[in-house]
């Protein structure tokens, strides 16, 4: 898709947003960004974090903790790319 946008001259005016249940960790999100995605929404991983069994106190912050861990993992992967 990104190559077709570039050939048509629309790459600067378009963004790819990936809404996928396949992305579960920082490496997979970094791979999608490397393939041209501008944003990644790992909806299945977020839903799984919300549905974690346990006390309500753990479930309340699970999605936020997952997002923070994903951001830190992405930062680590992207910082090694140079």
Coordinates of C-alpha atoms in Angstrom, one line a residue, residues 3-78:
X3 CA 4.5 1.8 -2.4
X4 CA 1.3 2.4 -4.4
X5 CA 0.8 5.7 -2.5
X6 CA 4.4 6.7 -3.2
X7 CA 4.0 5.9 -7.0
X8 CA 0.8 7.9 -7.1
X9 CA 2.4 10.8 -5.3
X10 CA 0.1 10.7 -2.3
X11 CA 2.5 9.3 0.3
X12 CA 2.9 12.7 2.1
X13 CA -0.9 13.2 2.3
X14 CA -1.9 9.8 3.6
X15 CA -1.4 7.8 6.8
X16 CA -1.8 4.1 7.4
X17 CA -3.5 3.2 10.7
X18 CA -3.3 -0.5 11.5
X19 CA -6.2 -1.9 13.5
X20 CA -5.1 -5.4 14.2
X21 CA -5.7 -8.3 16.6
X22 CA -2.4 -9.8 15.6
X23 CA -0.1 -7.2 17.3
X24 CA 0.6 -8.4 20.8
X25 CA 4.0 -7.1 21.7
X26 CA 6.5 -4.2 21.0
X27 CA 8.4 -6.2 18.4
X28 CA 5.3 -6.8 16.3
X29 CA 4.2 -3.2 16.6
X30 CA 7.7 -2.0 15.6
X31 CA 7.5 -4.4 12.6
X32 CA 4.2 -2.8 11.5
X33 CA 5.7 0.7 11.8
X34 CA 8.7 -0.4 9.8
X35 CA 6.4 -1.6 7.0
X36 CA 4.8 1.8 6.8
X37 CA 2.0 2.1 9.4
X38 CA 1.8 5.5 11.0
X39 CA -0.2 4.2 14.0
X40 CA -1.0 0.8 15.5
X41 CA -4.1 -0.2 17.5
X42 CA -3.6 -3.6 19.0
X43 CA -7.3 -4.1 19.9
X44 CA -7.1 -7.7 20.9
X45 CA -4.1 -7.2 23.3
X46 CA -5.9 -4.2 24.9
X47 CA -9.1 -6.2 25.2
X48 CA -7.2 -9.1 26.8
X49 CA -5.6 -6.7 29.3
X50 CA -9.0 -5.4 30.2
X51 CA -10.4 -8.9 30.7
X52 CA -7.6 -10.1 33.0
X53 CA -9.0 -12.1 36.0
X54 CA -8.2 -10.9 39.4
X55 CA -9.1 -8.1 41.7
X56 CA -10.7 -4.9 40.4
X57 CA -7.6 -2.9 41.3
X58 CA -5.4 -4.9 39.0
X59 CA -8.0 -4.9 36.2
X60 CA -8.5 -1.1 36.4
X61 CA -4.9 -0.3 35.4
X62 CA -4.1 -3.3 33.2
X63 CA -4.8 -1.6 29.9
X64 CA -2.8 1.5 30.9
X65 CA 0.1 -0.7 32.1
X66 CA 0.0 -2.7 28.8
X67 CA 0.1 0.5 26.8
X68 CA 3.0 1.9 28.9
X69 CA 4.9 -1.4 28.4
X70 CA 4.3 -1.3 24.7
X71 CA 5.5 2.3 24.4
X72 CA 8.7 1.5 26.3
X73 CA 9.3 -1.5 24.2
X74 CA 8.8 0.4 21.0
X75 CA 11.1 3.1 22.3
X76 CA 13.8 0.5 23.0
X77 CA 13.4 -1.1 19.5
X78 CA 13.4 2.2 17.7

